[in-house]
Coordinates of C-alpha atoms in Angstrom, one line a residue:
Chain A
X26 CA -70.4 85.8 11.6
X27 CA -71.7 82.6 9.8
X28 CA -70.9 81.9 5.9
X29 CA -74.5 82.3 4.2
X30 CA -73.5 83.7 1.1
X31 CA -73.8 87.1 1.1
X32 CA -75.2 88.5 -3.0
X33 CA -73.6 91.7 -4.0
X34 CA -75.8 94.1 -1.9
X35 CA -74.8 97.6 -1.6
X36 CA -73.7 98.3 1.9
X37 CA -73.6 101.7 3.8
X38 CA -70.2 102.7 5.5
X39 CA -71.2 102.5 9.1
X40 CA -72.3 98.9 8.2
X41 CA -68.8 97.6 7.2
X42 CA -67.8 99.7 10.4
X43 CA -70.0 97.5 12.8
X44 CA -68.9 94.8 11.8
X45 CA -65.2 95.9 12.2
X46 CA -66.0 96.8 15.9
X47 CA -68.4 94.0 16.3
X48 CA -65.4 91.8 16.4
X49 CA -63.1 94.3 18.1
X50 CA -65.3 94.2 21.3
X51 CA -65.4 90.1 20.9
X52 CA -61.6 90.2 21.2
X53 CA -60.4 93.4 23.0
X54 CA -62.9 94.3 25.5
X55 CA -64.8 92.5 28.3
X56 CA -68.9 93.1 29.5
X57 CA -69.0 96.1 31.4
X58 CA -66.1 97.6 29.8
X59 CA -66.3 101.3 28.8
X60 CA -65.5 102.1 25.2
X61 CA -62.9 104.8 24.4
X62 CA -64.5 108.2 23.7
X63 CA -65.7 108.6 20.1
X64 CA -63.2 110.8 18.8
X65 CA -60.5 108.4 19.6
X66 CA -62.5 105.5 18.3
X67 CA -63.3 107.3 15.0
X68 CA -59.9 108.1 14.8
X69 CA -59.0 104.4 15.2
X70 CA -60.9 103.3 12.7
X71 CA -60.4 106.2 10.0
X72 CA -63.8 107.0 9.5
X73 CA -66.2 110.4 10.3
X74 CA -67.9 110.6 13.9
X75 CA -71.4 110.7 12.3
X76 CA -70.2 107.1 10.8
X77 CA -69.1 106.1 14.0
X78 CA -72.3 106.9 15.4
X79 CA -74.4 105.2 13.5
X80 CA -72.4 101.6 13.8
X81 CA -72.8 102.5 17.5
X82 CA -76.3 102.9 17.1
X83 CA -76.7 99.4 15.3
X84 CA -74.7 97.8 17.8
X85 CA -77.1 99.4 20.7
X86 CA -79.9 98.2 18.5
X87 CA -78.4 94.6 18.7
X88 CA -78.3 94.5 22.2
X89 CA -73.8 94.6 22.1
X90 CA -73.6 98.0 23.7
X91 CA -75.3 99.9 26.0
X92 CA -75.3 104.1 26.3
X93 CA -75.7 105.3 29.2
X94 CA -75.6 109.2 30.1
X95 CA -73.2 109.9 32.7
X96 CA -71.3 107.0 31.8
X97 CA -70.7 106.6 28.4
X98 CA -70.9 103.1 26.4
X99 CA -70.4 99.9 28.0
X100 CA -70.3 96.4 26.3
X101 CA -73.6 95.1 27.4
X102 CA -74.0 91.4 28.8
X103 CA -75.8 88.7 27.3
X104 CA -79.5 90.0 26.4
X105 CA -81.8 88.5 29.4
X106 CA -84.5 85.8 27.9
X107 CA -87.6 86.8 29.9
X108 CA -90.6 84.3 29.7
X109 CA -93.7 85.7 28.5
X110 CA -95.8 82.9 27.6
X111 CA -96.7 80.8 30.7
X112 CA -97.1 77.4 30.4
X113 CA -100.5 77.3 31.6
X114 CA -103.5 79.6 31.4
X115 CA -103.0 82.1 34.8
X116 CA -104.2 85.2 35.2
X117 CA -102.2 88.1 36.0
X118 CA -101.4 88.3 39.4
X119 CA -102.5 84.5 40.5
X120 CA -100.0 81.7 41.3
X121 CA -96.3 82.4 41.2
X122 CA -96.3 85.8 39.6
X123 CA -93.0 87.9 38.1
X124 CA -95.0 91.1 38.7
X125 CA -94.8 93.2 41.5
X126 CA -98.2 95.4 42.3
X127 CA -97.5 99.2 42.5
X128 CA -100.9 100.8 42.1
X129 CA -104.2 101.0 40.5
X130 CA -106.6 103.8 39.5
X131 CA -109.7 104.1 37.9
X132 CA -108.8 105.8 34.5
X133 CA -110.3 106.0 30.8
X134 CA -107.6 103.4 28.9
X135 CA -106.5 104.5 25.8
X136 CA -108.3 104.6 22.1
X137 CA -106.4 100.9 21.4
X138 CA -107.0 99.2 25.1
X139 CA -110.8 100.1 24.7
X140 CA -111.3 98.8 21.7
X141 CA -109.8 95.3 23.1
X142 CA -112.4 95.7 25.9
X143 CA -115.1 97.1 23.8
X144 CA -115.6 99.8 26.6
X145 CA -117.1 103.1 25.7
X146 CA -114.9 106.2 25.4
X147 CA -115.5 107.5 28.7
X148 CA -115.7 104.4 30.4
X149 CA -113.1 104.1 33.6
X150 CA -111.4 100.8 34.1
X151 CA -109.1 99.6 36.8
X152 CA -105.9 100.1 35.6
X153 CA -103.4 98.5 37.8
X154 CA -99.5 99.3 37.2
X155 CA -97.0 96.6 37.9
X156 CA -93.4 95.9 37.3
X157 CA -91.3 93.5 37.0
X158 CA -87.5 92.9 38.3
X159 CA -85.0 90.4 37.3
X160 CA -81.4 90.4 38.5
X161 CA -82.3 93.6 40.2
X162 CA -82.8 95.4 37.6
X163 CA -86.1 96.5 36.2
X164 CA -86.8 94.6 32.8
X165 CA -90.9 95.6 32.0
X166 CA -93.4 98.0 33.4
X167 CA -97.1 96.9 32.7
X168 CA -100.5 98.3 32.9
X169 CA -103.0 96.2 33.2
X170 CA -107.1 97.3 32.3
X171 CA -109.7 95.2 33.9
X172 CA -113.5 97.0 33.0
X173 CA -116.1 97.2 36.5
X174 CA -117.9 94.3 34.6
X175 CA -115.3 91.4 34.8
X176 CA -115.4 92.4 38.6
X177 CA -118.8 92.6 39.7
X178 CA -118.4 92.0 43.1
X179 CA -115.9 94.7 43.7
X180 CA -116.9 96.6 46.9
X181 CA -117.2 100.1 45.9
X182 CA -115.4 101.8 49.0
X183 CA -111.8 100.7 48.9
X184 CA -108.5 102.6 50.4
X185 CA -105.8 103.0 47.4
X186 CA -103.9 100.0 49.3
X187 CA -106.6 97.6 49.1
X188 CA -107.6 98.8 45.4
X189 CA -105.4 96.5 43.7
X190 CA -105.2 93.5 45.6
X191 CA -109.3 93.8 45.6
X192 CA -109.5 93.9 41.8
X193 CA -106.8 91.1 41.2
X194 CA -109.0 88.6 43.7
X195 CA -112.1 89.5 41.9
X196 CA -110.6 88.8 38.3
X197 CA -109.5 85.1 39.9
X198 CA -113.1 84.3 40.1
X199 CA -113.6 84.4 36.7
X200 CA -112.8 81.1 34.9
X201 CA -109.9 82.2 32.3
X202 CA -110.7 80.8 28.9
X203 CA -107.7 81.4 27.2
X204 CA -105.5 84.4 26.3
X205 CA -103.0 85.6 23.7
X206 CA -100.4 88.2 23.1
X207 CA -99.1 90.7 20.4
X208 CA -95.4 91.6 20.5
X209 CA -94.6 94.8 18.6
X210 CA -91.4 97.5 18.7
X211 CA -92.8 100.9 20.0
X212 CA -90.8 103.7 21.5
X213 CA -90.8 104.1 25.7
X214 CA -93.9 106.6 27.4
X215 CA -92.0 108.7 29.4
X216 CA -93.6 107.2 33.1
X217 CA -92.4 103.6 31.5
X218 CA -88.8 105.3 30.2
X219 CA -88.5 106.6 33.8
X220 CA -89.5 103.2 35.6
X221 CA -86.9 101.5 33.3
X222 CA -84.5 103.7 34.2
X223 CA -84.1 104.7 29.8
X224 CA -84.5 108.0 28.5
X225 CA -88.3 108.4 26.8
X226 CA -88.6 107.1 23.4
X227 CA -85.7 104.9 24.1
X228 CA -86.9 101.6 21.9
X229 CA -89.0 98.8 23.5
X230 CA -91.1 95.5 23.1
X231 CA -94.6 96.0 23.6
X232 CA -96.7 92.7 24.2
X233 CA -100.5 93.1 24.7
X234 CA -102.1 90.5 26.2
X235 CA -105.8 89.5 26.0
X236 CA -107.3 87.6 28.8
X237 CA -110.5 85.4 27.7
X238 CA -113.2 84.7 30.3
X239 CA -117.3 84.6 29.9
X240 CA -116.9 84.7 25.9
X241 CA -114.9 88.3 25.7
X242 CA -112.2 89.9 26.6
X243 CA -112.3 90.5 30.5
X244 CA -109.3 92.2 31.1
X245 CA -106.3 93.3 28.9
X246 CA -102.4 94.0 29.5
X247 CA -100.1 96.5 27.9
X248 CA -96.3 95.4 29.0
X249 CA -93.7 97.5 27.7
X250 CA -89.9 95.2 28.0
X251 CA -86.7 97.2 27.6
X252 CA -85.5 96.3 23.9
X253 CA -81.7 96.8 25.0
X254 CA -81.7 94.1 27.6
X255 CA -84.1 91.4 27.1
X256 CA -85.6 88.4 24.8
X257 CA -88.8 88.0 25.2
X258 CA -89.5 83.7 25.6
X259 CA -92.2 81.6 24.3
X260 CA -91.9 78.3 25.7
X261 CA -94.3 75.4 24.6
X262 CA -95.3 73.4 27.5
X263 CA -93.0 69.9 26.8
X264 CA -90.1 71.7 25.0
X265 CA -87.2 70.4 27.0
X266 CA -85.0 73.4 28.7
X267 CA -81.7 74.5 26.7
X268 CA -79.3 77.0 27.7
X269 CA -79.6 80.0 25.1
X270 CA -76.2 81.2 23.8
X271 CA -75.8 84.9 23.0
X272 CA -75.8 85.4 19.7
X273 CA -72.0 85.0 18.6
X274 CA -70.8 84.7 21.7
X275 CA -68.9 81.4 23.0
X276 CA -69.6 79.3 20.2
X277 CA -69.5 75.6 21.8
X278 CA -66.9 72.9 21.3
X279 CA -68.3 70.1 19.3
Chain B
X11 CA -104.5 109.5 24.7
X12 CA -104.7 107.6 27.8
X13 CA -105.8 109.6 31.0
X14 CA -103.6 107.4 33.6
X15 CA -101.8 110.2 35.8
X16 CA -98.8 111.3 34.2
X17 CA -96.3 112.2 37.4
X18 CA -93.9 115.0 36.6
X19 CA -91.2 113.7 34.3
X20 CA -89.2 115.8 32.5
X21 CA -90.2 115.0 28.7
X22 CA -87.5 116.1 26.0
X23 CA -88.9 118.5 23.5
X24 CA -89.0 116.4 21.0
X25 CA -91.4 114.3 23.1
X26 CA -94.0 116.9 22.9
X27 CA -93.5 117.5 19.7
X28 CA -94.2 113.7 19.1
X29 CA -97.8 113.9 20.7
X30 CA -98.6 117.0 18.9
X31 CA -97.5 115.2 15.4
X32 CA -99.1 112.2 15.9
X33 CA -102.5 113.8 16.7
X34 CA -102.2 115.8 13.6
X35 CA -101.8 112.7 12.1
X36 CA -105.1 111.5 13.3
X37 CA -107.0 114.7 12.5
X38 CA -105.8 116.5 9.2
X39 CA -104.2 113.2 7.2
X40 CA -105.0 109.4 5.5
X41 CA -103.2 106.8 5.8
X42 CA -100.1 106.4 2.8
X43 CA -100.4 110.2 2.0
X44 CA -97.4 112.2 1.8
X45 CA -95.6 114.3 4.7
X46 CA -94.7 118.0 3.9
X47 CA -91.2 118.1 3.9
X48 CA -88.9 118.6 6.7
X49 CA -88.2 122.7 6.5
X50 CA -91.9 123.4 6.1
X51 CA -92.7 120.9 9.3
X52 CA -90.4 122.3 10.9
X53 CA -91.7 125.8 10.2
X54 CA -95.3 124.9 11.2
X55 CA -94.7 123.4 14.6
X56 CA -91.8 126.3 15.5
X57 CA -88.8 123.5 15.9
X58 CA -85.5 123.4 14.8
X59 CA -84.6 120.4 12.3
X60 CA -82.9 118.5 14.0
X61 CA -85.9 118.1 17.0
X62 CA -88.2 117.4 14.0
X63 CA -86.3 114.7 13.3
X64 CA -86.3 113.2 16.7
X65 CA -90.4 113.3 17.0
X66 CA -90.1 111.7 13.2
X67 CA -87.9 108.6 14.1
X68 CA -89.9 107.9 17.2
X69 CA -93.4 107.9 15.4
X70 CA -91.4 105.9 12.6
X71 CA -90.1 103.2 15.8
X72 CA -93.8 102.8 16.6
X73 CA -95.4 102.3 13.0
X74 CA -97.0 105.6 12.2
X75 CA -94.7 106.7 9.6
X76 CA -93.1 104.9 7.1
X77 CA -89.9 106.8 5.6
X78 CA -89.1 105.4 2.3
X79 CA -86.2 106.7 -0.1
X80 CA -87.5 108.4 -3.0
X81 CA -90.6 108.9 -2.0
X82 CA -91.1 110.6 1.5
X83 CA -92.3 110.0 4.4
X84 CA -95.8 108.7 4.3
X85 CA -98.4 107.8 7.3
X86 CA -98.1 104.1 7.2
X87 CA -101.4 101.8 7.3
X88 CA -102.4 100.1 10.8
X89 CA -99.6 97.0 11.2
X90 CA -100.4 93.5 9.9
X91 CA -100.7 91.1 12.5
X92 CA -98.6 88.3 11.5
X93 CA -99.3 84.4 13.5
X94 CA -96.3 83.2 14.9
X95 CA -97.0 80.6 17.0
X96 CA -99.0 77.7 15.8
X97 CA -101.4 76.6 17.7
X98 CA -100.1 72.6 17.4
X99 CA -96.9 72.0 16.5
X100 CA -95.8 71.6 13.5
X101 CA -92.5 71.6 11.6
X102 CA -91.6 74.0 8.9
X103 CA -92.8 73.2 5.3
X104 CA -95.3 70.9 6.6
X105 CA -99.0 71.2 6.5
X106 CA -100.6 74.9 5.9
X107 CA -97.2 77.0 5.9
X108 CA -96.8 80.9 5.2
X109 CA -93.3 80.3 4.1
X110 CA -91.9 80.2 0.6
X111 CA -88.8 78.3 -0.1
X112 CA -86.2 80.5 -1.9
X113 CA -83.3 78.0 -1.9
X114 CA -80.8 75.6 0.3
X115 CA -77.1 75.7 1.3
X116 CA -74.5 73.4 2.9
X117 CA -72.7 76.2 5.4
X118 CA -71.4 76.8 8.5
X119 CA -74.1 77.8 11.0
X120 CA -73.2 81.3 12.7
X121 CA -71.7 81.1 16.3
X122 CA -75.0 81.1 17.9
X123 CA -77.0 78.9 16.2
X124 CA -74.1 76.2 16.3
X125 CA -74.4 76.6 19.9
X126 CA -78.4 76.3 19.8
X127 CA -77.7 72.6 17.5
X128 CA -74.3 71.4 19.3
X129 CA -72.9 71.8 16.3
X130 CA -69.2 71.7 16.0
X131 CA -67.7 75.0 14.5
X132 CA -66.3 73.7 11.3
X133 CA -69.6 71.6 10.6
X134 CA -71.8 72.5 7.9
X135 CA -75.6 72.1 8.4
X136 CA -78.3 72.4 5.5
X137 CA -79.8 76.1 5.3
X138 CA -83.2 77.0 3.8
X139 CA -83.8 80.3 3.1
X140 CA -87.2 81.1 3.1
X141 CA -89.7 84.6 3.4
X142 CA -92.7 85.1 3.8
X143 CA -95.3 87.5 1.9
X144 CA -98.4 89.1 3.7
X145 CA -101.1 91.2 1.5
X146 CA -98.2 91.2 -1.5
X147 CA -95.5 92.6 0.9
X148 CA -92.6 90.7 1.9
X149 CA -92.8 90.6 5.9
X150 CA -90.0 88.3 6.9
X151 CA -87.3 86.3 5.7
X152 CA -85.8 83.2 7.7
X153 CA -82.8 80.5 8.0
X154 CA -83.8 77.5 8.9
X155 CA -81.0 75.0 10.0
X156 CA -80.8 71.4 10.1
X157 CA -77.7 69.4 10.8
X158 CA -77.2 66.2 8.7
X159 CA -77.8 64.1 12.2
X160 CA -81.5 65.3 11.6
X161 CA -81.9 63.6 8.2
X162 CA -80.2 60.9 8.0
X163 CA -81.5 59.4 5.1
X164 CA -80.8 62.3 2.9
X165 CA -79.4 61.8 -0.3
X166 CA -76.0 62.5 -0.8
X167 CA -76.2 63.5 -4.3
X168 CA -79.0 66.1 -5.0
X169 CA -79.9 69.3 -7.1
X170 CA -79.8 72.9 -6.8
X171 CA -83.7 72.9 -6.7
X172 CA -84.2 69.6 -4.9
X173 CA -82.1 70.4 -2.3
X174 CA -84.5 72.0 0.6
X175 CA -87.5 69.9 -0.6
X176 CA -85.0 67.0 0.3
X177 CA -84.2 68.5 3.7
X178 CA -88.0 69.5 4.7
X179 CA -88.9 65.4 3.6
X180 CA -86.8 63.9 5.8
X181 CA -87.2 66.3 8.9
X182 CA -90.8 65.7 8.9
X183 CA -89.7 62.1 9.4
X184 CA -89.0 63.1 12.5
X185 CA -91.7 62.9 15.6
X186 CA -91.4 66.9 16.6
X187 CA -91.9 66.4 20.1
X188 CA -92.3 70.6 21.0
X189 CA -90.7 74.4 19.9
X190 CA -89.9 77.3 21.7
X191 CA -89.4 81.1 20.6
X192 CA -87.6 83.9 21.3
X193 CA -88.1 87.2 19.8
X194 CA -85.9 90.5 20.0
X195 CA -84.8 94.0 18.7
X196 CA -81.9 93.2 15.8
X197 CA -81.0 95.6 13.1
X198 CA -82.0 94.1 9.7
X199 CA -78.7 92.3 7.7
X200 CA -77.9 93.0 4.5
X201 CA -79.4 90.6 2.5
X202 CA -82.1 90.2 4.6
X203 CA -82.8 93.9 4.3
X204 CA -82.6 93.4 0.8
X205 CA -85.5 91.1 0.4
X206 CA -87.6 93.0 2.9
X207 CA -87.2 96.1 1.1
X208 CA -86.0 98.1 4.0
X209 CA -82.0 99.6 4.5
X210 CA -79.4 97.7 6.3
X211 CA -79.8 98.6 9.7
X212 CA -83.5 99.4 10.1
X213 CA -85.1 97.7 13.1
X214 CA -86.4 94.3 12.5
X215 CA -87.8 91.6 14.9
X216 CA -85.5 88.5 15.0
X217 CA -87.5 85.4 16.3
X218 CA -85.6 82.5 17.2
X219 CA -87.3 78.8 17.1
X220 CA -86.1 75.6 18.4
X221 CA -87.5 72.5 17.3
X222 CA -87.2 69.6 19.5
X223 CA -87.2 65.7 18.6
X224 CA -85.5 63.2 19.4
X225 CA -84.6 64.6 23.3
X226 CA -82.3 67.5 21.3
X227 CA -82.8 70.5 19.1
X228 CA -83.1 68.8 16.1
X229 CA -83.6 72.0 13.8
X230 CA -83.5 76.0 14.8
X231 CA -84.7 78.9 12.4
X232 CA -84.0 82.5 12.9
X233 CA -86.2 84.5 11.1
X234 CA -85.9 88.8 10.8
X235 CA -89.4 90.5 10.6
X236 CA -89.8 94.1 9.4
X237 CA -90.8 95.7 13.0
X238 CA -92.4 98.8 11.5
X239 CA -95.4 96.8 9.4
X240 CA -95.5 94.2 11.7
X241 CA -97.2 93.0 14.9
X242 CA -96.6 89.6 15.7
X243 CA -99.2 87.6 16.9
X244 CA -99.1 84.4 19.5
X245 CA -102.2 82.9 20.2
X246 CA -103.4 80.6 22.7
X247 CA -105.7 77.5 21.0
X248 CA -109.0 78.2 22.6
X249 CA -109.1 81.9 22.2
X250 CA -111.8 83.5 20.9
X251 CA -110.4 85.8 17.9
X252 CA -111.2 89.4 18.1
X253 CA -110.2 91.9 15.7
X254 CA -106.9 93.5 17.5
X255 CA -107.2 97.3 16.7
X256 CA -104.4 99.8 15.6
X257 CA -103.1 101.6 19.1
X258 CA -105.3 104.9 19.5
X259 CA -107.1 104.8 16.0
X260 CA -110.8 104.4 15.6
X261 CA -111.8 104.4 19.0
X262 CA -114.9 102.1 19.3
X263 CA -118.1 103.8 20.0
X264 CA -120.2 102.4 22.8

């Protein structure tokens, strides 16, 4: 656990504590492994439950352990790293996509997605809901808000199948000028909580992405990651591929 | 609030209670005014403590509280976006840099980052330790690691206070030929905690950097942002900027 030095802070008790089991689970337990219950844990390591729980909690936090009701607490694998920044300019959807389409209304977006697409309060927007699956598992849910006017062309009588696909061929008519993202911790929505198989307000990374075209913002994206099992990638175009370790985990041979 | 159809999920109480608080947060108070305590909350919206609690943590994960000790819990201001990505490259120290040098060790890297450099595990690489200050609030605080094989012509013999000058010299000596990020959910660390002004533990933002030169990663920084004041920001060169508005305030009128 590296040799910066460390100045006199005042720690809390659960904090020496995770640190303590940070290293037990390095040598006694493998990924996947179930942790003894927590009165036999906070018995091994002489301290209260509510102590116990909040190291558990950090460790949870820090991706280590993972709680899951009917099952109890796991060592977790290796965080997933989960590219978010393409290399090149694409809109959602177009080229080799991670998403997966499940559905699209037309829906007021919310206070903060309207004022991205300056769109008046009771303005309705194509909202299409993707997801996204790696290793089988579902890592993001994502709702994406393109307004009537970045898809002009849009015929007006579509079955709930074709709604979707329509809008997404639309938006790829558009040339895409640019976009950018925010990354911020938020808490999981209970429809996202339930895609990602967390309870609600379990913690999450939620990126917004803008999508430039014809001088504004033609369509905007609201992807909510689970914080427990991935790391969200940024990759420069050029940066030459290297394998990310886990933090603390096999430290390499020189 | 959004209008997308909700399907039936079962929504803890606390959950409700959440939506409830956070629009009377929009209605009945400013931003950095004081909470009423927890007993008379509690009273007002008919909960028991401990469910208060809950609704509180979850409105404090996504940045609409702040819960300080000593002085309450307070609505907290819109979060700062903070620029992560460049938009060229650029190493750190060089050019127009929101980081401030605090100081420079020789150390051992931690397991992962050794893994990141190749660095063997009994191999000390130079370590800056820098933050970074945004509208008089610290907002993050990073280690940035270079092995020795990055700057070579380091002198051997060097002060306290020249040291990470020294260090950032050399390495921009070096043709940076790309960097890639990685951002997840940590738990702040002690001293880093310190310096934020937050408690060990509370959720931070860790992003990782590689810098590549010289066909290897010739220098990585790992640096903890405060996740409840921050919103971090990756633009696209080419983007047209837009003021990114604080999730479901000010709605913008038509």
């Amino acid at each position: 656990m590296g040799t910066t030095q460390l100045e006199a802070v005042q720690e809390p008790k659960y904090w020496h504590l995770k640190t303590v089991l940070n290293d037990a689970l390095d040598s006694e337990f493998e990924v996947g492994e179930i942790l003894p219950n927590e009165r036999d844990l906070a018995a091994r390591f002489g301290v209260a439950r509510a102590t116990l729980r909040q190291a558990l909690e950090q460790l949870e936090l820090e991706g280590r352990l993972q709680r899951r009701r009917g099952v109890g607490t796991t060592v977790a694998p290796p965080r997933m790293g989960v590219a978010v920044g393409p290399s090149s300019d694409v809109w959602p959807g177009a080229g080799r996509d991670a998403w997966r389409t499940i559905g699209c209304v037309e829906a007021v977006a919310p206070g903060s997605v309207a004022a991205l697409l300056g769109t008046g309060p009771d303005e309705t927007v194509h909202t299409i809901r993707r997801e996204r699956v790696m290793q089988g598992q579902p890592v993001a849910t994502e709702l994406l808000y393109v307004p009537p006017v970045s898809v002009p062309g849009l015929s007006a009588m579509l079955s709930p199948a074709a709604h979707a696909p329509a809008v997404l061929r639309e938006l790829h008519l558009l040339e895409l000028e640019g976009e950018d993202r925010a990354v911020e911790l938020g808490s999981a929505r209970a429809e996202d909580a339930k895609q990602l198989d967390r309870l609600p307000g379990a913690p999450v990374l939620v990126v917004t992405t803008r999508y430039f075209a014809q001088g504004r913002v033609a369509a905007a994206a609201v992807a909510t990651y689970r914080a427990d099992t991935c790391r969200l990638t940024f990759g420069h175009s050029g940066a030459i591929e290297v394998t990310h370790h886990q933090p603390d985990s096999d430290r390499q041979a020189s």
